[in-house]
Amino acid sequence: MNLTNFCFSEILAALAPSQWEHVLQYFVVMIDYGRRGREAIVDPEITRREVISRVMSGEYKNISFIHEIADCAVDDVTAEILAEAALPEIRTTGADLQASRFDHASDLRKHEAV
């Protein structure tokens, strides 16, 4: 088995071909918490339908992106899943813009010469 250019699915197929004949698929949902950081939710057992239902229920908020990993390919399916969940686009509010200006001013103060 050559490990220089390998796919995870190929390794699993070599170990147990009868169990892994179907395409491995999972979703990565990146949640942005602002200053508190980001969280990647990766659950190999979650389906596309479950991701959509969690978006619709509000369990997943402030989504940066949703990637679908199938076999050796990565697809950005953020727009598709948000469209299926029928969530309207939320524009940036005045409070967010003001916070952004404060953050920028703070960054400039940190880097100015003393």
Coordinates of C-alpha atoms in Angstrom, one line a residue:
M1 CA 0.0 0.0 0.0
N2 CA 1.5 3.3 -1.1
L3 CA 1.0 6.0 1.6
T4 CA 2.5 9.0 -0.3
N5 CA -0.8 9.6 -2.2
F6 CA -3.4 7.8 -0.3
C7 CA -7.1 8.2 0.4
F8 CA -8.6 7.2 3.7
S9 CA -11.3 5.2 2.0
E10 CA -8.6 3.2 0.1
I11 CA -6.9 2.2 3.3
L12 CA -10.2 1.1 4.8
A13 CA -11.1 -0.8 1.7
A14 CA -7.8 -2.6 1.9
L15 CA -8.5 -3.6 5.5
A16 CA -12.1 -4.7 5.1
P17 CA -13.3 -4.6 1.5
S18 CA -16.8 -6.0 2.2
Q19 CA -17.6 -3.4 4.8
W20 CA -16.4 -0.3 3.0
E21 CA -17.6 -0.7 -0.6
H22 CA -19.9 2.3 -0.3
V23 CA -18.6 5.8 -0.4
L24 CA -17.5 7.3 2.9
Q25 CA -19.4 10.6 3.4
Y26 CA -19.5 13.1 6.3
F27 CA -20.1 16.7 6.9
V28 CA -18.0 19.4 8.6
V29 CA -19.9 22.4 9.9
M30 CA -17.8 25.3 11.0
I31 CA -19.4 27.5 13.6
D32 CA -18.0 31.0 14.2
Y33 CA -18.3 32.3 17.7
G34 CA -16.7 35.7 17.0
R35 CA -14.0 36.6 19.5
R36 CA -14.4 33.2 21.3
G37 CA -13.2 31.4 18.2
R38 CA -14.5 28.7 15.9
E39 CA -15.8 25.2 16.3
A40 CA -15.7 22.5 13.7
I41 CA -18.5 19.9 14.2
V42 CA -17.6 16.6 12.6
D43 CA -19.8 13.6 13.0
P44 CA -19.4 10.7 10.6
E45 CA -22.8 9.4 11.4
I46 CA -24.7 12.6 10.6
T47 CA -26.6 12.7 7.3
R48 CA -27.3 15.7 5.1
R49 CA -30.9 15.6 6.2
E50 CA -29.8 15.8 9.9
V51 CA -27.5 18.8 9.1
I52 CA -30.4 20.6 7.4
S53 CA -32.7 19.9 10.3
R54 CA -30.2 21.2 12.8
V55 CA -29.8 24.4 10.7
M56 CA -33.6 24.8 10.6
S57 CA -34.0 24.3 14.3
G58 CA -31.3 26.9 15.1
E59 CA -28.9 24.4 16.7
Y60 CA -26.3 25.5 14.1
K61 CA -26.0 29.3 14.1
N62 CA -23.3 31.6 12.7
I63 CA -22.2 29.0 10.2
S64 CA -19.0 29.9 8.4
F65 CA -19.2 27.0 6.0
I66 CA -20.5 23.4 5.6
H67 CA -18.2 21.0 3.7
E68 CA -19.3 17.6 2.4
I69 CA -16.5 15.1 2.4
A70 CA -17.2 12.1 0.1
D71 CA -14.5 9.6 -0.6
C72 CA -11.5 11.8 -1.5
A73 CA -13.4 15.0 -2.5
V74 CA -14.4 18.0 -0.5
D75 CA -17.3 20.1 -1.6
D76 CA -18.6 23.4 -0.1
V77 CA -22.3 22.8 0.2
T78 CA -23.0 25.8 2.5
A79 CA -25.3 27.6 0.0
E80 CA -27.2 24.4 -0.9
I81 CA -27.9 23.4 2.6
L82 CA -28.9 26.9 3.7
A83 CA -31.2 27.1 0.7
E84 CA -32.7 23.7 1.6
A85 CA -33.2 24.9 5.1
A86 CA -34.9 28.0 3.7
L87 CA -33.1 30.4 6.0
P88 CA -33.2 34.0 4.8
E89 CA -30.0 35.9 4.4
I90 CA -29.4 38.0 7.5
R91 CA -27.8 41.3 6.8
T92 CA -25.2 42.8 9.1
T93 CA -26.8 45.0 11.7
G94 CA -25.6 48.4 12.8
A95 CA -24.4 47.0 16.1
D96 CA -22.1 44.5 14.2
L97 CA -20.7 47.3 12.1
Q98 CA -20.0 49.4 15.3
A99 CA -18.3 46.4 17.0
S100 CA -16.2 45.9 13.9
R101 CA -15.1 49.5 14.0
F102 CA -14.2 49.2 17.6
D103 CA -12.2 46.1 17.0
H104 CA -10.3 47.7 14.1
A105 CA -9.5 50.8 16.2
S106 CA -8.3 48.5 19.0
D107 CA -6.0 46.7 16.6
L108 CA -4.6 50.0 15.3
R109 CA -3.8 51.1 18.9
K110 CA -2.1 47.8 19.6
H111 CA 0.3 48.2 16.6
E112 CA 1.0 51.9 16.8
A113 CA 4.5 53.1 17.6
V114 CA 5.0 54.1 21.2

